[in-house]
Amino acid sequence: MAEDYIVELKGICKRFGGIDALKDVDLQLRRGEIMGIVGDNGAGKSTLMKVLSGAYVADEGEIWVNGKHVHIRNPQDSSNLGIGMIYQDLALFNNFDVTKNIFVGREYTKGPLGMFLDKKRMNKKAEELIKELKVDIKSLRQSVMTMSGGQRQMVACARAIAFESKVLIMDEPTAALGVTEANKLLGLIRNLADSGLSILLITQRIPDILAIADRVFVLKGGQRQGVLNVGEITLDDVVSLIIKGKDNSVSQPVDVQYKSFG
Amino acid sequence: MTDQRHSDGQGPATGDTAAATAPASPQGRGGLSGVNWGVLRKYAVVLVLLLLVLLFSLVNPQFFSGRNFYNIVTQNTYFIIVAIGLAFVLISGGIDLSVGYQMSLVGVIMAMGMTKWGMPVWLALIVGLALGTFLGLLNGVIVTRLRTFPLIVTLATSVVFQGVSYMISKAGTYRSYPQSFQDITKLRLLGLPLDVYLTVVIIIIVSVIFYQTKIGTRVVALGGNEEALRLAGINTKRFKMLIYTTCGFFTAIATIVMVSKANSMQSSFGPGTEFTALTAAIVGGVSFLGGEGNIPALVAGVFVLAVLGNGMQLAGWSSYAQFIVRGIILLGAVAFDEYQKSLRLRTKHR
């Protein structure tokens, strides 16, 4: 029932050179849910999300958004479908202030043929977004270079939700944050989901997922291992699936080594 | 009318009336934390210009005269136009070392067209502009296709353009153009030749492009973070080609002014302009690494070099001595750029 899901990925494959980064991956995202995407380094989490955001194009497979088969060839296509992604490296412009960072690539314009920037409208919208996200940014004209990790994350967030996004992809948003900032951000993500946004959250911090996500999607070696309902599981269940995979195989020495770390 | 540069983390630049009109900007953090580097950097070049004028006026009474200022302005219009074209490339994070030989090639074709091949003036102008634009596009295509350093690419194309220019001109000189072509720089309106007006119009249009349009914003964005711009949905390759093409177009306009003014053209006219334009741009606050720059300061940068050259000439310095000074200025400007960047980072981590 494709209509039940806002995003559906079917049989996604992506190869880099001779390496299969993603092998026949299926994913279904429900409306208004937060789905955690977990897996070890190199499991294919970011690659899968980049396929959805248009940064990569899948070699095989289909993408369905709102029950419609779509083709995402570049970030613009994805953004037009209402999918916003916040990248791990943030993809911010250090030489720009808050407003410009939010609007680069999708500027409001006015005048004949939309020749001129509508700075008034952009500033107003930016102010609204910052208020909505409850960020303590002193001035919209502050350069993002001078901001803390949390503030930068918020600017990236504002950028991603500024354009009627329906799906938000976040790549390790809490990775570089302190405890307080991370908790604040997690609260914000939950609020966004409660207000109707569907969120895909990549993270290495599984407790984060257990705290705010509805379901968790586990990848290993570029393959889907399973989807767990957060209400029914413990940390160990997730870790075990990440390390052992669905076949429960610990035959490879690499896995054993990981286990001792886990 | 927001500021193009990233240096005003300290809040709205106090001298920037544009900043004051931004309705949604709350109070900045004020200048209590010390020097506002954004403002200092923006006006440093104007300050340097005024100091130089003062210095040379004291040294040489001939310097401070209407006649001399008229010369300084009219002799530098085409440098300003080249520097503006180059600014698009520099601010976007690239560089074009070939503008000098673009001028050589475009100039030779136009001059020979009018004097040897019987082209009417309008046709020669169109051919010149089209050729310049094409040479810019060529640079853009190579830079984006080879995905390599534009410094090397444009150094290579520069040598190619040089070869083509000399082959076509056979190292000859072509002079005496139709009156209407000479009029571009000789006909005066209210005491000033037409090319001065042309230059002012270009300065205004390009300033508007940089401060008021999305194209300008994206040029600066490209210089700030290319990958982020791509992820924002912009075809950065095509955009880069457009930027190099724009540079070629402005270089062609500058060539027309240069040839008209000299009323003579040979393949050695033009080369060297790239150095002056590059130095002026960096003196004028365009970052060598891209992502910042503003057009009025760039124009002031051209005049800093012009006044310096003029003053040294009046003081009887040889042109070789002037080369040394120009080289040192470029080094100094780059060093200043780096220095104030490191200061800014230090402020951040404080």
Coordinates of C-alpha atoms in Angstrom, one line a residue:
Chain A
M1 CA 0.0 0.0 0.0
A2 CA 2.2 2.7 -1.3
E3 CA -0.2 5.5 -0.2
D4 CA 0.5 4.8 3.5
Y5 CA 4.0 6.0 3.2
I6 CA 5.4 9.4 2.4
V7 CA 8.7 7.9 1.1
E8 CA 9.3 4.5 -0.2
L9 CA 12.6 3.2 -1.5
K10 CA 12.5 -0.1 -3.4
G11 CA 15.5 -2.2 -4.3
I12 CA 18.0 0.6 -4.2
C13 CA 21.5 -0.4 -5.4
K14 CA 24.6 1.9 -5.5
R15 CA 28.1 0.9 -6.5
F16 CA 31.3 2.9 -6.1
G17 CA 33.8 1.4 -8.4
G18 CA 33.6 -2.3 -7.7
I19 CA 32.2 -1.9 -4.2
D20 CA 28.5 -2.4 -3.5
A21 CA 27.7 0.4 -1.1
L22 CA 24.0 -0.4 -1.2
K23 CA 22.5 -3.8 -2.1
D24 CA 18.8 -4.0 -2.9
V25 CA 17.6 -1.8 0.0
D26 CA 14.0 -1.2 0.8
L27 CA 12.8 1.5 3.1
Q28 CA 9.3 2.8 4.1
L29 CA 8.8 6.0 5.9
R30 CA 5.5 6.8 7.5
R31 CA 4.0 10.3 7.7
G32 CA 5.0 12.2 10.9
E33 CA 7.4 9.5 12.2
I34 CA 11.0 9.7 13.2
M35 CA 12.9 6.8 11.8
G36 CA 16.4 6.3 13.1
I37 CA 18.9 5.0 10.5
V38 CA 21.7 3.1 12.2
G39 CA 24.7 0.9 11.3
D40 CA 28.4 0.7 11.6
N41 CA 30.8 3.0 9.8
G42 CA 30.6 2.2 6.1
A43 CA 27.2 0.4 6.5
G44 CA 25.7 2.7 3.8
K45 CA 23.6 5.0 6.0
S46 CA 24.8 8.3 4.5
T47 CA 24.9 6.8 0.9
L48 CA 21.2 5.7 1.3
M49 CA 20.1 9.1 2.4
K50 CA 22.1 10.9 -0.3
V51 CA 20.3 8.8 -2.9
L52 CA 17.1 10.3 -1.5
S53 CA 18.4 13.8 -1.3
G54 CA 19.8 13.7 -4.8
A55 CA 23.5 14.1 -3.9
Y56 CA 23.9 10.6 -5.5
V57 CA 21.9 8.9 -8.1
A58 CA 21.1 5.2 -7.5
D59 CA 22.3 2.6 -10.0
E60 CA 19.1 0.6 -9.6
G61 CA 15.9 0.8 -7.7
E62 CA 12.8 3.0 -7.4
I63 CA 11.9 6.0 -5.3
W64 CA 8.3 6.7 -4.4
V65 CA 7.2 9.9 -2.8
N66 CA 3.5 10.3 -1.7
G67 CA 2.6 7.2 -3.6
K68 CA 4.1 8.5 -6.8
H69 CA 7.1 7.0 -8.6
V70 CA 9.7 9.8 -8.9
H71 CA 13.1 10.3 -10.4
I72 CA 15.6 12.2 -8.3
R73 CA 18.6 13.2 -10.4
N74 CA 20.0 16.1 -8.4
P75 CA 19.5 18.0 -5.1
Q76 CA 17.0 20.3 -6.8
D77 CA 14.7 17.5 -7.8
S78 CA 14.7 16.3 -4.2
S79 CA 14.0 19.7 -2.8
N80 CA 11.2 20.2 -5.2
L81 CA 9.6 17.0 -3.8
G82 CA 9.7 18.5 -0.3
I83 CA 12.7 16.6 0.9
G84 CA 15.3 18.6 2.8
M85 CA 18.6 17.2 4.0
I86 CA 21.0 18.5 6.7
Y87 CA 24.4 17.2 5.9
Q88 CA 26.9 16.0 8.4
D89 CA 29.4 18.6 7.4
L90 CA 26.5 21.1 7.5
A91 CA 27.0 22.5 4.0
L92 CA 26.8 26.0 5.3
F93 CA 28.5 29.1 3.8
N94 CA 30.9 30.5 6.4
N95 CA 31.2 33.7 4.5
F96 CA 27.4 34.4 4.8
D97 CA 25.1 35.5 7.6
V98 CA 22.1 33.5 8.8
T99 CA 19.5 34.8 6.3
K100 CA 21.7 34.2 3.3
N101 CA 22.6 30.7 4.5
I102 CA 19.0 29.8 4.7
F103 CA 18.1 31.2 1.2
V104 CA 21.1 30.5 -1.1
G105 CA 19.8 28.6 -4.1
R106 CA 16.2 29.5 -3.4
E107 CA 16.2 33.2 -3.0
Y108 CA 13.0 35.2 -2.8
T109 CA 13.0 37.7 -5.6
K110 CA 10.9 40.7 -6.8
G111 CA 10.8 43.3 -9.5
P112 CA 10.6 42.7 -13.3
L113 CA 11.4 39.0 -14.2
G114 CA 12.3 38.5 -10.5
M115 CA 15.6 40.3 -11.1
F116 CA 16.2 41.6 -7.6
L117 CA 16.5 39.9 -4.2
D118 CA 13.6 40.5 -1.9
K119 CA 15.7 41.0 1.2
K120 CA 12.9 42.2 3.3
R121 CA 10.8 39.1 2.8
M122 CA 13.9 36.8 3.3
N123 CA 14.8 38.5 6.6
K124 CA 11.2 38.3 7.8
K125 CA 11.0 34.6 6.9
A126 CA 14.4 33.9 8.5
E127 CA 13.2 35.7 11.7
E128 CA 10.1 33.5 11.8
L129 CA 12.1 30.3 11.3
I130 CA 14.6 31.2 14.0
K131 CA 11.7 32.0 16.4
E132 CA 10.0 28.7 15.5
L133 CA 13.2 26.8 16.2
K134 CA 13.7 28.8 19.4
V135 CA 17.3 29.4 18.6
D136 CA 19.3 32.0 20.5
I137 CA 20.9 33.7 17.6
K138 CA 21.6 37.3 18.4
S139 CA 21.4 38.7 14.9
L140 CA 20.4 37.4 11.5
R141 CA 23.4 39.3 10.2
Q142 CA 25.8 37.3 12.3
S143 CA 28.2 35.3 10.2
V144 CA 27.8 31.5 10.7
M145 CA 31.5 31.2 11.0
T146 CA 31.4 32.8 14.5
M147 CA 28.7 30.5 15.7
S148 CA 28.7 27.4 18.0
G149 CA 28.1 23.9 16.7
G150 CA 24.6 24.0 18.1
Q151 CA 23.7 27.3 16.5
R152 CA 25.1 26.2 13.2
Q153 CA 23.0 23.0 13.4
M154 CA 20.0 25.2 14.0
V155 CA 20.8 27.4 10.9
A156 CA 21.1 24.2 8.8
C157 CA 17.8 23.1 10.3
A158 CA 16.1 26.4 9.5
R159 CA 17.5 26.1 5.9
A160 CA 16.1 22.6 5.6
I161 CA 12.6 23.4 6.8
A162 CA 12.3 26.8 5.2
F163 CA 10.7 25.6 2.0
E164 CA 7.7 23.6 3.0
S165 CA 9.7 20.4 3.5
K166 CA 7.7 17.4 4.2
V167 CA 10.6 15.0 4.8
L168 CA 13.7 16.0 6.7
I169 CA 16.9 14.0 6.5
M170 CA 19.5 14.6 9.3
D171 CA 23.0 13.1 9.1
E172 CA 24.4 12.8 12.6
P173 CA 23.0 16.1 13.8
T174 CA 24.2 15.6 17.4
A175 CA 27.6 14.2 16.6
A176 CA 29.6 17.4 17.3
L177 CA 27.3 18.8 20.1
G178 CA 27.7 19.0 23.8
V179 CA 25.1 17.2 26.0
T180 CA 22.9 20.3 26.6
E181 CA 22.9 21.3 22.9
A182 CA 22.3 17.8 21.8
N183 CA 19.3 17.4 24.1
K184 CA 17.9 20.6 23.0
L185 CA 18.2 19.6 19.4
L186 CA 16.6 16.2 20.0
G187 CA 13.6 18.0 21.6
L188 CA 13.4 20.2 18.6
I189 CA 13.4 17.2 16.2
R190 CA 10.6 15.5 18.2
N191 CA 8.6 18.8 18.0
L192 CA 9.1 18.9 14.2
A193 CA 7.8 15.4 13.8
D194 CA 4.8 16.1 16.1
S195 CA 4.0 19.0 13.8
G196 CA 3.7 16.7 10.9
L197 CA 7.2 16.5 9.4
S198 CA 8.6 13.0 8.6
I199 CA 12.2 12.6 9.7
L200 CA 15.0 10.3 8.8
L201 CA 17.7 10.5 11.5
I202 CA 21.1 9.0 10.9
T203 CA 23.1 8.6 14.1
Q204 CA 25.7 6.6 15.8
R205 CA 24.2 7.5 19.2
I206 CA 21.6 4.8 19.7
P207 CA 20.3 6.2 23.0
D208 CA 19.2 9.3 20.9
I209 CA 17.1 7.0 18.7
L210 CA 15.5 5.3 21.7
A211 CA 14.7 8.7 23.2
I212 CA 12.9 10.2 20.3
A213 CA 12.4 7.9 17.3
D214 CA 9.4 5.8 16.5
R215 CA 11.2 3.1 14.5
V216 CA 14.8 2.2 13.8
F217 CA 16.2 1.0 10.4
V218 CA 19.3 -1.1 10.6
L219 CA 21.9 -1.3 7.8
K220 CA 24.9 -3.6 7.6
G221 CA 27.3 -3.9 4.7
G222 CA 24.9 -2.0 2.5
Q223 CA 22.0 -4.3 3.2
R224 CA 18.8 -3.8 5.2
Q225 CA 18.9 -5.9 8.3
G226 CA 15.5 -5.0 9.7
V227 CA 13.2 -2.3 11.1
L228 CA 12.5 -2.3 14.8
N229 CA 9.7 -0.6 16.7
V230 CA 11.4 1.5 19.4
G231 CA 8.7 0.9 22.0
E232 CA 9.5 -2.8 21.9
I233 CA 13.2 -3.0 22.0
T234 CA 16.3 -2.4 24.2
L235 CA 19.6 -0.9 23.3
D236 CA 21.1 -4.4 23.1
D237 CA 18.6 -5.4 20.5
V238 CA 19.7 -2.6 18.2
V239 CA 23.4 -3.1 18.9
S240 CA 23.1 -6.8 18.2
L241 CA 21.4 -6.2 14.9
I242 CA 24.0 -3.7 13.9
I243 CA 26.8 -6.0 14.7
K244 CA 25.5 -9.5 13.9
G245 CA 23.0 -8.6 11.2
K246 CA 19.7 -10.4 10.5
D247 CA 21.5 -13.8 9.9
N248 CA 22.9 -13.6 13.4
S249 CA 26.3 -14.5 11.9
V250 CA 29.5 -13.7 13.8
S251 CA 31.7 -15.8 11.6
Q252 CA 33.9 -13.0 10.4
P253 CA 36.7 -12.0 12.7
V254 CA 36.0 -8.3 12.1
D255 CA 32.6 -8.7 13.6
V256 CA 34.0 -10.4 16.7
Q257 CA 36.3 -7.5 17.2
Y258 CA 33.5 -5.1 16.9
K259 CA 31.6 -7.1 19.4
S260 CA 34.3 -6.6 22.0
F261 CA 34.0 -2.9 21.5
G262 CA 30.2 -2.9 21.6
Chain B
M1 CA 21.4 45.3 0.7
T2 CA 23.2 43.0 3.0
D3 CA 27.0 43.0 3.1
Q4 CA 28.7 40.6 0.8
R5 CA 31.5 39.7 3.2
H6 CA 31.8 37.5 6.1
S7 CA 33.8 39.7 8.3
D8 CA 31.0 41.5 10.2
G9 CA 30.3 39.0 12.9
Q10 CA 30.5 42.0 15.1
G11 CA 27.1 43.1 14.0
P12 CA 26.0 45.6 11.4
A13 CA 28.9 47.6 9.9
T14 CA 28.4 51.0 11.4
G15 CA 29.4 52.8 8.3
D16 CA 27.2 50.8 6.1
T17 CA 23.9 52.6 5.5
A18 CA 22.6 49.6 3.8
A19 CA 23.0 47.5 7.0
A20 CA 21.0 50.1 8.9
T21 CA 18.1 49.8 6.5
A22 CA 17.8 46.0 7.0
P23 CA 14.5 46.0 8.9
A24 CA 14.9 42.6 10.6
S25 CA 18.4 43.1 11.9
P26 CA 18.4 43.3 15.7
Q27 CA 21.2 45.0 17.5
G28 CA 24.6 43.6 16.7
R29 CA 27.1 42.8 19.4
G30 CA 28.6 46.2 19.1
G31 CA 32.2 47.2 18.6
L32 CA 33.2 46.9 22.3
S33 CA 35.2 43.8 21.6
G34 CA 37.8 45.9 19.8
V35 CA 38.4 46.8 16.2
N36 CA 35.7 46.0 13.8
W37 CA 37.7 44.2 11.1
G38 CA 34.9 44.2 8.6
V39 CA 34.7 48.0 8.6
L40 CA 38.5 48.4 8.7
R41 CA 39.0 46.0 5.8
K42 CA 36.3 47.7 3.8
Y43 CA 37.7 51.2 4.2
A44 CA 41.4 50.4 4.5
V45 CA 41.9 50.7 0.8
V46 CA 40.2 54.1 0.7
L47 CA 42.4 55.2 3.6
V48 CA 45.5 54.0 1.7
L49 CA 44.3 55.9 -1.4
L50 CA 43.9 59.1 0.5
L51 CA 47.3 58.7 2.2
L52 CA 49.0 58.2 -1.1
V53 CA 47.3 61.3 -2.6
L54 CA 48.4 63.3 0.4
L55 CA 51.9 61.9 0.3
F56 CA 52.5 62.6 -3.4
S57 CA 50.9 66.1 -3.1
L58 CA 53.4 67.0 -0.5
V59 CA 56.3 65.5 -2.5
N60 CA 55.3 67.0 -5.8
P61 CA 53.2 70.1 -6.4
Q62 CA 52.4 68.9 -10.0
F63 CA 50.6 65.9 -8.6
F64 CA 47.7 67.7 -7.0
S65 CA 46.2 69.2 -10.1
G66 CA 43.0 68.8 -12.0
R67 CA 44.9 68.0 -15.1
N68 CA 46.8 65.1 -13.4
F69 CA 43.7 63.7 -11.8
Y70 CA 42.0 63.8 -15.2
N71 CA 44.9 61.8 -16.6
I72 CA 44.8 59.3 -13.7
V73 CA 41.1 58.6 -14.3
T74 CA 41.1 58.5 -18.1
Q75 CA 44.2 56.3 -18.2
N76 CA 42.7 53.7 -15.9
T77 CA 39.1 53.1 -17.2
Y78 CA 40.1 49.9 -18.9
F79 CA 41.9 48.6 -15.9
I80 CA 38.8 49.1 -13.9
I81 CA 36.7 47.1 -16.4
V82 CA 39.2 44.2 -16.6
A83 CA 39.4 44.2 -12.8
I84 CA 35.6 44.0 -12.5
G85 CA 35.5 41.1 -14.9
L86 CA 38.2 39.4 -13.0
A87 CA 36.4 40.1 -9.7
F88 CA 33.6 37.7 -10.8
V89 CA 36.2 34.9 -11.2
L90 CA 38.2 35.7 -8.1
I91 CA 35.1 36.1 -5.8
S92 CA 33.8 32.8 -7.1
G93 CA 37.1 31.2 -5.9
G94 CA 38.8 30.9 -9.3
I95 CA 41.4 32.9 -11.2
D96 CA 42.0 34.0 -14.8
L97 CA 45.6 34.7 -15.6
S98 CA 44.8 34.9 -19.3
V99 CA 43.0 38.2 -19.4
G100 CA 46.1 40.0 -20.6
Y101 CA 46.5 37.8 -23.7
Q102 CA 42.8 37.7 -24.3
M103 CA 43.1 41.5 -24.7
S104 CA 46.1 41.0 -27.0
L105 CA 44.1 38.6 -29.3
V106 CA 40.8 40.4 -29.2
G107 CA 42.6 43.8 -29.8
V108 CA 44.6 42.5 -32.8
I109 CA 41.5 40.9 -34.4
M110 CA 39.5 44.2 -34.0
A111 CA 42.4 46.4 -35.2
M112 CA 43.2 44.2 -38.2
G113 CA 39.4 43.9 -39.0
M114 CA 39.1 47.7 -39.2
T115 CA 42.4 48.5 -40.9
K116 CA 43.1 45.5 -43.1
W117 CA 39.9 43.5 -43.6
G118 CA 37.6 46.4 -44.2
M119 CA 35.2 45.7 -41.3
P120 CA 32.9 48.6 -40.4
V121 CA 33.3 49.8 -36.8
W122 CA 30.0 48.1 -35.6
L123 CA 31.1 44.8 -37.0
A124 CA 34.5 45.0 -35.4
L125 CA 32.9 45.8 -32.1
I126 CA 30.6 42.8 -32.3
V127 CA 33.4 40.5 -33.5
G128 CA 35.6 41.7 -30.6
L129 CA 32.9 41.2 -27.9
A130 CA 32.0 37.8 -29.4
L131 CA 35.6 36.7 -29.5
G132 CA 36.3 37.9 -25.9
T133 CA 33.2 36.1 -24.6
F134 CA 34.2 33.0 -26.5
L135 CA 37.7 33.0 -25.0
G136 CA 36.2 33.4 -21.5
L137 CA 33.8 30.5 -22.2
L138 CA 36.7 28.4 -23.4
N139 CA 38.5 29.0 -20.1
G140 CA 35.4 28.1 -18.3
V141 CA 34.8 24.9 -20.2
I142 CA 38.4 23.8 -19.7
V143 CA 38.5 24.6 -16.0
T144 CA 35.3 22.7 -15.4
R145 CA 36.1 19.7 -17.7
L146 CA 39.6 19.2 -16.5
R147 CA 38.6 19.8 -12.8
T148 CA 42.0 21.2 -12.2
F149 CA 43.5 24.4 -10.9
P150 CA 42.3 27.4 -12.8
L151 CA 45.7 29.0 -12.2
I152 CA 47.4 26.4 -14.4
V153 CA 44.6 26.2 -16.9
T154 CA 44.5 29.9 -17.6
L155 CA 48.3 30.1 -17.6
A156 CA 48.2 27.5 -20.4
T157 CA 45.4 29.2 -22.3
S158 CA 47.2 32.5 -21.9
V159 CA 50.3 31.1 -23.7
V160 CA 48.0 29.7 -26.4
F161 CA 46.2 33.1 -26.9
Q162 CA 49.7 34.7 -27.1
G163 CA 50.7 32.4 -29.9
V164 CA 47.5 32.9 -31.8
S165 CA 47.7 36.7 -31.4
Y166 CA 51.3 36.9 -32.8
M167 CA 50.6 34.5 -35.6
I168 CA 47.6 36.5 -36.8
S169 CA 49.2 39.9 -36.3
K170 CA 52.6 38.7 -37.6
A171 CA 54.0 41.0 -34.9
G172 CA 52.8 44.0 -36.9
T173 CA 51.3 47.2 -35.6
Y174 CA 47.8 48.3 -36.9
R175 CA 46.8 51.9 -36.4
S176 CA 44.5 54.7 -37.6
Y177 CA 41.0 53.6 -37.0
P178 CA 37.8 55.2 -38.2
Q179 CA 36.8 58.3 -36.3
S180 CA 33.7 56.7 -34.7
F181 CA 35.9 54.1 -33.1
Q182 CA 38.3 56.7 -31.7
D183 CA 35.3 58.6 -30.4
I184 CA 34.7 56.0 -27.8
T185 CA 37.5 57.5 -25.8
K186 CA 37.9 60.9 -27.5
L187 CA 34.4 62.3 -27.7
R188 CA 33.7 64.3 -24.6
L189 CA 30.5 64.9 -22.7
L190 CA 30.7 67.6 -20.0
G191 CA 34.5 67.5 -20.2
L192 CA 34.8 63.7 -19.7
P193 CA 35.4 61.2 -22.5
L194 CA 32.7 58.6 -23.2
D195 CA 34.7 55.6 -21.8
V196 CA 34.5 57.3 -18.3
Y197 CA 30.7 57.2 -18.5
L198 CA 30.8 53.6 -19.8
T199 CA 33.0 52.6 -16.8
V200 CA 30.7 54.3 -14.3
V201 CA 27.7 52.5 -15.8
I202 CA 29.6 49.2 -15.6
I203 CA 30.5 49.8 -12.0
I204 CA 26.9 50.6 -11.1
I205 CA 25.4 47.6 -12.9
V206 CA 27.9 45.2 -11.5
S207 CA 27.5 46.5 -8.0
V208 CA 23.7 46.0 -8.3
I209 CA 24.4 42.5 -9.6
F210 CA 26.5 41.7 -6.6
Y211 CA 24.3 43.3 -3.9
Q212 CA 20.8 42.9 -5.3
T213 CA 20.5 39.8 -7.4
K214 CA 20.7 36.1 -6.8
I215 CA 23.4 35.7 -9.4
G216 CA 25.7 37.9 -7.3
T217 CA 24.9 36.1 -4.1
R218 CA 25.6 32.8 -5.8
V219 CA 29.0 34.0 -7.1
V220 CA 30.0 34.8 -3.5
A221 CA 28.5 31.5 -2.3
L222 CA 30.5 29.6 -4.9
G223 CA 33.7 31.1 -3.5
G224 CA 32.6 30.3 0.0
N225 CA 31.6 26.7 -0.3
E226 CA 31.3 25.1 -3.7
E227 CA 29.9 21.7 -2.5
A228 CA 27.3 23.4 -0.4
L229 CA 26.1 25.4 -3.4
R230 CA 25.9 22.2 -5.5
L231 CA 23.8 20.6 -2.7
A232 CA 21.6 23.7 -2.7
G233 CA 20.6 22.6 -6.1
I234 CA 22.8 24.8 -8.3
N235 CA 24.6 23.4 -11.3
T236 CA 27.9 24.7 -10.2
K237 CA 29.8 23.6 -13.4
R238 CA 27.5 25.5 -15.7
F239 CA 27.6 28.5 -13.3
K240 CA 31.4 28.5 -13.3
M241 CA 31.4 28.5 -17.1
L242 CA 29.1 31.5 -17.0
I243 CA 31.4 33.3 -14.6
Y244 CA 34.5 32.8 -16.8
T245 CA 32.4 33.8 -19.8
T246 CA 31.4 37.0 -18.1
C247 CA 35.1 37.7 -17.3
G248 CA 35.9 37.3 -21.0
F249 CA 33.0 39.7 -22.0
F250 CA 34.3 42.4 -19.7
T251 CA 37.8 41.9 -20.9
A252 CA 36.6 42.4 -24.4
I253 CA 34.9 45.7 -23.5
A254 CA 38.2 46.8 -21.8
T255 CA 40.1 45.9 -25.0
I256 CA 37.8 48.1 -27.1
V257 CA 38.6 51.0 -24.7
M258 CA 42.3 50.3 -24.7
V259 CA 42.6 50.1 -28.5
S260 CA 40.5 53.2 -29.0
K261 CA 42.6 55.1 -26.6
A262 CA 45.9 54.0 -28.0
N263 CA 44.7 54.4 -31.6
S264 CA 47.1 51.6 -32.3
M265 CA 47.4 47.9 -31.6
Q266 CA 50.0 45.2 -31.6
S267 CA 50.1 41.8 -29.9
S268 CA 52.2 43.2 -27.0
F269 CA 49.4 45.5 -25.9
G270 CA 47.3 43.9 -23.1
P271 CA 49.7 41.4 -21.5
G272 CA 50.5 42.6 -18.0
T273 CA 47.0 43.9 -17.5
E274 CA 46.2 40.7 -15.6
F275 CA 48.8 41.5 -13.0
T276 CA 47.6 45.0 -12.5
A277 CA 43.9 43.9 -12.3
L278 CA 44.7 41.1 -9.9
T279 CA 46.8 43.3 -7.7
A280 CA 44.1 46.0 -7.7
A281 CA 41.4 43.4 -6.8
I282 CA 43.3 42.0 -3.9
V283 CA 44.3 45.5 -2.7
G284 CA 40.6 46.3 -3.0
G285 CA 39.7 43.5 -0.6
V286 CA 38.8 40.7 -2.9
S287 CA 40.0 37.5 -1.2
F288 CA 42.4 35.5 -3.2
L289 CA 40.6 32.4 -1.9
G290 CA 37.2 33.6 -3.0
G291 CA 34.0 34.3 -1.1
E292 CA 34.5 38.0 -0.5
G293 CA 34.9 41.2 -2.2
N294 CA 33.1 44.4 -3.0
I295 CA 33.1 46.5 -6.2
P296 CA 33.5 50.0 -4.9
A297 CA 36.6 48.9 -2.9
L298 CA 37.9 47.2 -6.0
V299 CA 37.7 50.4 -7.9
A300 CA 39.6 52.2 -5.1
G301 CA 42.1 49.4 -5.4
V302 CA 42.7 50.2 -9.1
F303 CA 43.2 53.9 -8.2
V304 CA 45.7 53.0 -5.4
L305 CA 47.9 51.4 -8.1
A306 CA 47.2 54.2 -10.5
V307 CA 48.1 57.0 -8.1
L308 CA 51.2 55.1 -7.0
G309 CA 52.3 54.7 -10.6
N310 CA 51.5 58.3 -11.5
G311 CA 53.3 59.6 -8.4
M312 CA 56.4 57.5 -8.9
Q313 CA 56.5 58.6 -12.5
L314 CA 56.3 62.3 -11.5
A315 CA 59.0 61.6 -8.9
G316 CA 61.2 60.4 -11.8
W317 CA 61.3 56.7 -10.8
S318 CA 62.2 54.3 -13.7
S319 CA 59.5 51.9 -14.8
Y320 CA 61.8 49.1 -13.5
A321 CA 61.7 50.5 -10.0
Q322 CA 57.9 50.7 -10.4
F323 CA 57.8 46.9 -11.2
I324 CA 59.5 46.2 -7.9
V325 CA 57.1 48.3 -6.0
R326 CA 54.1 46.7 -7.7
G327 CA 55.3 43.2 -6.9
I328 CA 55.8 44.2 -3.2
I329 CA 52.3 45.7 -3.1
L330 CA 50.8 42.4 -4.3
L331 CA 52.7 40.5 -1.6
G332 CA 51.7 43.0 1.0
A333 CA 48.0 42.9 0.0
V334 CA 48.0 39.1 0.1
A335 CA 49.8 39.1 3.5
F336 CA 47.2 41.6 4.9
D337 CA 44.4 39.4 3.7
E338 CA 45.8 36.4 5.5
Y339 CA 46.7 38.4 8.6
Q340 CA 43.2 39.8 9.1
K341 CA 41.7 36.4 8.5
S342 CA 43.8 34.9 11.2
L343 CA 42.8 37.7 13.5
R344 CA 39.2 37.0 12.9
L345 CA 39.6 33.4 13.7
R346 CA 41.4 34.2 16.9
T347 CA 38.5 36.5 17.8
K348 CA 36.2 33.6 17.2
H349 CA 37.9 31.2 19.6
R350 CA 38.4 33.8 22.3

